[in-house]
Amino acid sequence: MSTSTEPLKRTIRWLQVYSALMTIALAVLFVRSGAASDDVIRTRGLIIEDEAGRERILIGAPVPEAVNRVRTDEARVREIWGPRFPDAYMGYYQDYVHETTGLLILSEDGFDRLVVGDPVPDPNIGRRLAPSTGMVINDHEGFERMGYGLKPMDGRYRVSLGLDTDRIQEGLLLTLDDDGLNGVTVGTGANGIFLGSAPAGHGWTGLEEEFQGLLVRRDGEIVHKINLADGN
């Protein structure tokens, strides 16, 4: 039996090889044809699904709506995030920006995981100080854990890279502002360290004088200061 089927097996193998070669050849011809004629694909949006039919990648200007996306499903927002915050949260949530022009990757459960856009959506805990062009990475529950962006601030620009803690607070922030603020902040809230420089009277340092050095705060109070700008 095995001897009689050998020719058939060889024929199938050759057909498989021939099919693969033809596929490659057609792909090459298609690419060359497109490059030669400068053809482009024009569309407003694109949704890529996984093998289970779940929407996983959204591309568009703005990105298209997705049935599986948590952020734009008020009932799921109320159920999943609502209990973690005060009652007023859902009222504030109505004003958050969820759209973006760019690329958005969703988890299997529909949470925003990675966004590259102009501007990127607001965090799910509040509005941004200004629209941010850049990139955002969220955890498995849709909470922002890292963001890198460029923001217009009162006629100037601020470039920032922030890494957030699991308590939804900034743990490390690198900032470069056109108003003269440049530095790294380590810590959250009223307890933290600032290493950098700022002009006199800048709200970031809370100092009347020009600053260049190290500040340590505890419970909102400056407990240690090294200011090279004034020699102290």
Short mmCIF file of C-alpha atoms in Angstrom, two decimals:
data_model
loop_
_atom_site.label_atom_id
_atom_site.label_comp_id
_atom_site.label_asym_id
_atom_site.label_seq_id
_atom_site.Cartn_x
_atom_site.Cartn_y
_atom_site.Cartn_z
CA MET A 1 0.00 0.00 0.00
CA SER A 2 2.79 2.44 0.88
CA THR A 3 4.54 1.80 -2.47
CA SER A 4 1.42 2.58 -4.53
CA THR A 5 0.85 5.92 -2.77
CA GLU A 6 4.40 7.25 -3.18
CA PRO A 7 3.80 8.84 -6.64
CA LEU A 8 0.69 10.58 -5.28
CA LYS A 9 2.62 11.92 -2.28
CA ARG A 10 5.38 13.23 -4.55
CA THR A 11 2.81 14.92 -6.76
CA ILE A 12 1.17 16.59 -3.76
CA ARG A 13 4.53 17.81 -2.50
CA TRP A 14 5.36 19.32 -5.91
CA LEU A 15 1.95 20.97 -6.05
CA GLN A 16 2.57 22.47 -2.62
CA VAL A 17 5.96 23.81 -3.68
CA TYR A 18 4.51 25.15 -6.94
CA SER A 19 1.66 26.86 -5.06
CA ALA A 20 4.10 28.50 -2.66
CA LEU A 21 6.32 29.73 -5.50
CA MET A 22 3.34 31.13 -7.38
CA THR A 23 2.14 32.93 -4.25
CA ILE A 24 5.55 34.53 -3.76
CA ALA A 25 5.76 35.51 -7.43
CA LEU A 26 2.31 37.11 -7.38
CA ALA A 27 3.16 38.99 -4.18
CA VAL A 28 6.35 40.36 -5.75
CA LEU A 29 4.47 41.40 -8.90
CA PHE A 30 1.79 43.10 -6.80
CA VAL A 31 4.33 45.07 -4.77
CA ARG A 32 6.29 46.09 -7.87
CA SER A 33 3.12 47.09 -9.68
CA GLY A 34 2.00 49.22 -6.76
CA ALA A 35 5.38 50.91 -6.44
CA ALA A 36 5.59 51.61 -10.15
CA SER A 37 2.16 53.22 -10.37
CA ASP A 38 2.37 54.93 -6.97
CA ASP A 39 -1.02 53.47 -5.97
CA VAL A 40 -2.23 54.10 -2.42
CA ILE A 41 -5.05 52.76 -0.30
CA ARG A 42 -7.37 55.50 0.91
CA THR A 43 -9.68 54.81 3.83
CA ARG A 44 -10.95 56.48 6.99
CA GLY A 45 -10.47 53.53 9.28
CA LEU A 46 -9.34 49.94 9.64
CA ILE A 47 -10.24 47.28 12.23
CA ILE A 48 -8.11 44.15 12.62
CA GLU A 49 -9.66 41.21 14.46
CA ASP A 50 -8.06 38.19 16.10
CA GLU A 51 -8.94 34.58 15.29
CA ALA A 52 -11.88 34.73 17.70
CA GLY A 53 -13.36 37.75 15.91
CA ARG A 54 -12.44 40.22 18.67
CA GLU A 55 -11.46 43.74 17.61
CA ARG A 56 -7.78 44.12 18.53
CA ILE A 57 -6.21 46.86 16.38
CA LEU A 58 -7.90 50.10 15.35
CA ILE A 59 -6.32 52.43 12.80
CA GLY A 60 -7.94 55.59 11.56
CA ALA A 61 -8.48 59.33 11.49
CA PRO A 62 -10.01 59.06 14.00
CA VAL A 63 -9.82 55.36 14.91
CA PRO A 64 -13.13 53.62 14.19
CA GLU A 65 -15.56 52.66 16.94
CA ALA A 66 -15.26 49.12 18.27
CA VAL A 67 -18.05 47.17 19.94
CA ASN A 68 -15.55 45.45 22.25
CA ARG A 69 -13.85 48.66 23.47
CA VAL A 70 -14.50 49.31 27.17
CA ARG A 71 -13.79 53.05 27.09
CA THR A 72 -16.72 53.83 24.81
CA ASP A 73 -19.20 51.48 26.52
CA GLU A 74 -20.70 53.46 29.41
CA ALA A 75 -22.36 50.40 30.97
CA ARG A 76 -19.03 48.54 31.18
CA VAL A 77 -17.25 51.65 32.46
CA ARG A 78 -19.83 51.99 35.22
CA GLU A 79 -19.48 48.31 36.11
CA ILE A 80 -15.67 47.95 35.90
CA TRP A 81 -14.22 51.33 36.89
CA GLY A 82 -17.14 53.04 38.58
CA PRO A 83 -16.93 51.18 41.94
CA ARG A 84 -13.26 52.21 42.36
CA PHE A 85 -14.05 55.93 42.43
CA PRO A 86 -16.47 58.39 44.08
CA ASP A 87 -20.05 58.64 42.81
CA ALA A 88 -19.19 61.76 40.81
CA TYR A 89 -16.78 59.78 38.60
CA MET A 90 -19.31 58.90 35.91
CA GLY A 91 -20.30 62.54 35.60
CA TYR A 92 -16.68 63.57 35.03
CA TYR A 93 -16.19 60.65 32.65
CA GLN A 94 -18.67 62.14 30.17
CA ASP A 95 -16.14 64.89 29.36
CA TYR A 96 -13.10 62.64 28.82
CA VAL A 97 -11.62 62.41 25.33
CA HIS A 98 -11.66 58.84 23.99
CA GLU A 99 -10.86 59.42 20.32
CA THR A 100 -7.46 59.53 18.67
CA THR A 101 -6.07 59.80 15.18
CA GLY A 102 -3.51 57.04 14.87
CA LEU A 103 -3.24 53.46 16.09
CA LEU A 104 -4.91 51.79 19.07
CA ILE A 105 -4.32 48.23 20.31
CA LEU A 106 -7.00 46.58 22.47
CA SER A 107 -6.67 43.64 24.83
CA GLU A 108 -8.86 40.57 24.41
CA ASP A 109 -11.20 42.09 27.02
CA GLY A 110 -11.46 45.40 25.15
CA PHE A 111 -9.18 47.57 27.28
CA ASP A 112 -6.92 50.15 25.60
CA ARG A 113 -3.36 48.80 25.89
CA LEU A 114 -1.22 50.83 23.48
CA VAL A 115 -2.04 54.11 21.73
CA VAL A 116 0.05 56.11 19.29
CA GLY A 117 -1.88 59.17 18.24
CA ASP A 118 -2.49 62.88 17.80
CA PRO A 119 -3.77 63.53 20.33
CA VAL A 120 -3.91 60.41 22.51
CA PRO A 121 -7.07 59.81 24.62
CA ASP A 122 -7.36 61.14 28.16
CA PRO A 123 -6.50 58.74 31.00
CA ASN A 124 -9.57 56.97 32.38
CA ILE A 125 -9.11 58.90 35.65
CA GLY A 126 -9.19 62.51 34.39
CA ARG A 127 -8.55 65.07 31.67
CA ARG A 128 -5.03 65.89 30.51
CA LEU A 129 -3.68 69.39 31.12
CA ALA A 130 -3.55 69.79 27.33
CA PRO A 131 -3.90 67.58 24.23
CA SER A 132 -0.85 65.32 23.99
CA THR A 133 0.69 64.00 20.79
CA GLY A 134 2.61 60.83 21.53
CA MET A 135 2.30 57.33 22.96
CA VAL A 136 0.47 55.77 25.93
CA ILE A 137 0.82 52.28 27.44
CA ASN A 138 -1.91 50.99 29.78
CA ASP A 139 -2.10 47.99 32.11
CA HIS A 140 -4.49 45.05 31.69
CA GLU A 141 -7.35 47.05 33.27
CA GLY A 142 -6.91 50.08 31.04
CA PHE A 143 -5.09 52.30 33.56
CA GLU A 144 -2.24 54.39 32.17
CA ARG A 145 1.21 53.23 33.30
CA MET A 146 3.45 55.10 30.86
CA GLY A 147 3.08 58.09 28.60
CA TYR A 148 5.38 60.05 26.34
CA GLY A 149 4.07 63.16 24.69
CA LEU A 150 4.33 66.72 23.46
CA LYS A 151 1.76 69.20 24.84
CA PRO A 152 1.07 72.84 23.93
CA MET A 153 1.05 74.88 27.16
CA ASP A 154 0.06 78.58 26.98
CA GLY A 155 1.87 79.23 23.72
CA ARG A 156 4.85 76.99 24.48
CA TYR A 157 5.55 73.27 24.46
CA ARG A 158 6.18 70.72 27.17
CA VAL A 159 7.82 67.36 26.45
CA SER A 160 7.30 64.75 29.14
CA LEU A 161 7.88 61.08 29.85
CA GLY A 162 5.89 59.73 32.78
CA LEU A 163 5.91 56.32 34.48
CA ASP A 164 2.95 55.69 36.79
CA THR A 165 2.61 53.47 39.85
CA ASP A 166 -0.09 50.87 40.40
CA ARG A 167 -1.80 53.47 42.62
CA ILE A 168 -2.49 55.58 39.50
CA GLN A 169 0.10 58.20 40.48
CA GLU A 170 3.21 59.38 38.69
CA GLY A 171 6.24 57.62 40.12
CA LEU A 172 8.84 59.01 37.73
CA LEU A 173 8.48 62.05 35.50
CA LEU A 174 10.98 63.52 33.06
CA THR A 175 9.99 67.02 31.95
CA LEU A 176 11.37 69.58 29.51
CA ASP A 177 9.30 72.75 29.29
CA ASP A 178 9.91 75.73 27.02
CA ASP A 179 9.36 78.02 30.03
CA GLY A 180 12.70 76.88 31.48
CA LEU A 181 11.67 73.90 33.61
CA ASN A 182 13.92 70.88 33.02
CA GLY A 183 14.21 67.97 35.37
CA VAL A 184 13.30 64.62 36.83
CA THR A 185 10.72 64.12 39.58
CA VAL A 186 10.80 60.91 41.61
CA GLY A 187 7.95 60.14 43.96
CA THR A 188 4.25 60.87 44.17
CA GLY A 189 2.10 63.64 45.53
CA ALA A 190 3.57 65.63 48.41
CA ASN A 191 6.50 63.24 48.89
CA GLY A 192 9.17 63.25 46.25
CA ILE A 193 12.50 64.39 44.88
CA PHE A 194 13.07 66.92 42.11
CA LEU A 195 16.41 67.09 40.32
CA GLY A 196 16.71 69.81 37.72
CA SER A 197 16.36 73.51 37.05
CA ALA A 198 13.57 76.08 36.98
CA PRO A 199 13.31 79.86 36.63
CA ALA A 200 12.55 82.10 39.61
CA GLY A 201 8.98 81.90 40.85
CA HIS A 202 8.15 78.71 38.99
CA GLY A 203 5.23 76.86 40.52
CA TRP A 204 6.94 73.49 40.09
CA THR A 205 9.56 74.31 42.74
CA GLY A 206 7.55 76.78 44.81
CA LEU A 207 10.65 78.92 45.20
CA GLU A 208 10.94 82.65 44.56
CA GLU A 209 14.54 82.31 43.38
CA GLU A 210 16.01 80.62 40.33
CA PHE A 211 16.69 76.96 41.01
CA GLN A 212 19.28 74.47 39.80
CA GLY A 213 19.86 71.45 41.97
CA LEU A 214 17.99 69.03 44.25
CA LEU A 215 14.76 69.39 46.23
CA VAL A 216 13.33 66.84 48.67
CA ARG A 217 9.73 67.18 49.86
CA ARG A 218 7.92 65.39 52.67
CA ASP A 219 4.23 66.01 53.32
CA GLY A 220 4.40 68.95 50.96
CA GLU A 221 7.24 70.69 52.81
CA ILE A 222 10.80 71.11 51.51
CA VAL A 223 13.03 69.19 53.94
CA HIS A 224 16.25 69.33 51.94
CA LYS A 225 17.51 71.72 49.25
CA ILE A 226 20.70 72.02 47.25
CA ASN A 227 20.53 75.04 44.97
CA LEU A 228 23.63 75.59 42.83
CA ALA A 229 22.07 78.72 41.34
CA ASP A 230 22.50 80.64 44.61
CA GLY A 231 25.29 78.56 46.18
CA ASN A 232 23.05 76.98 48.88
#
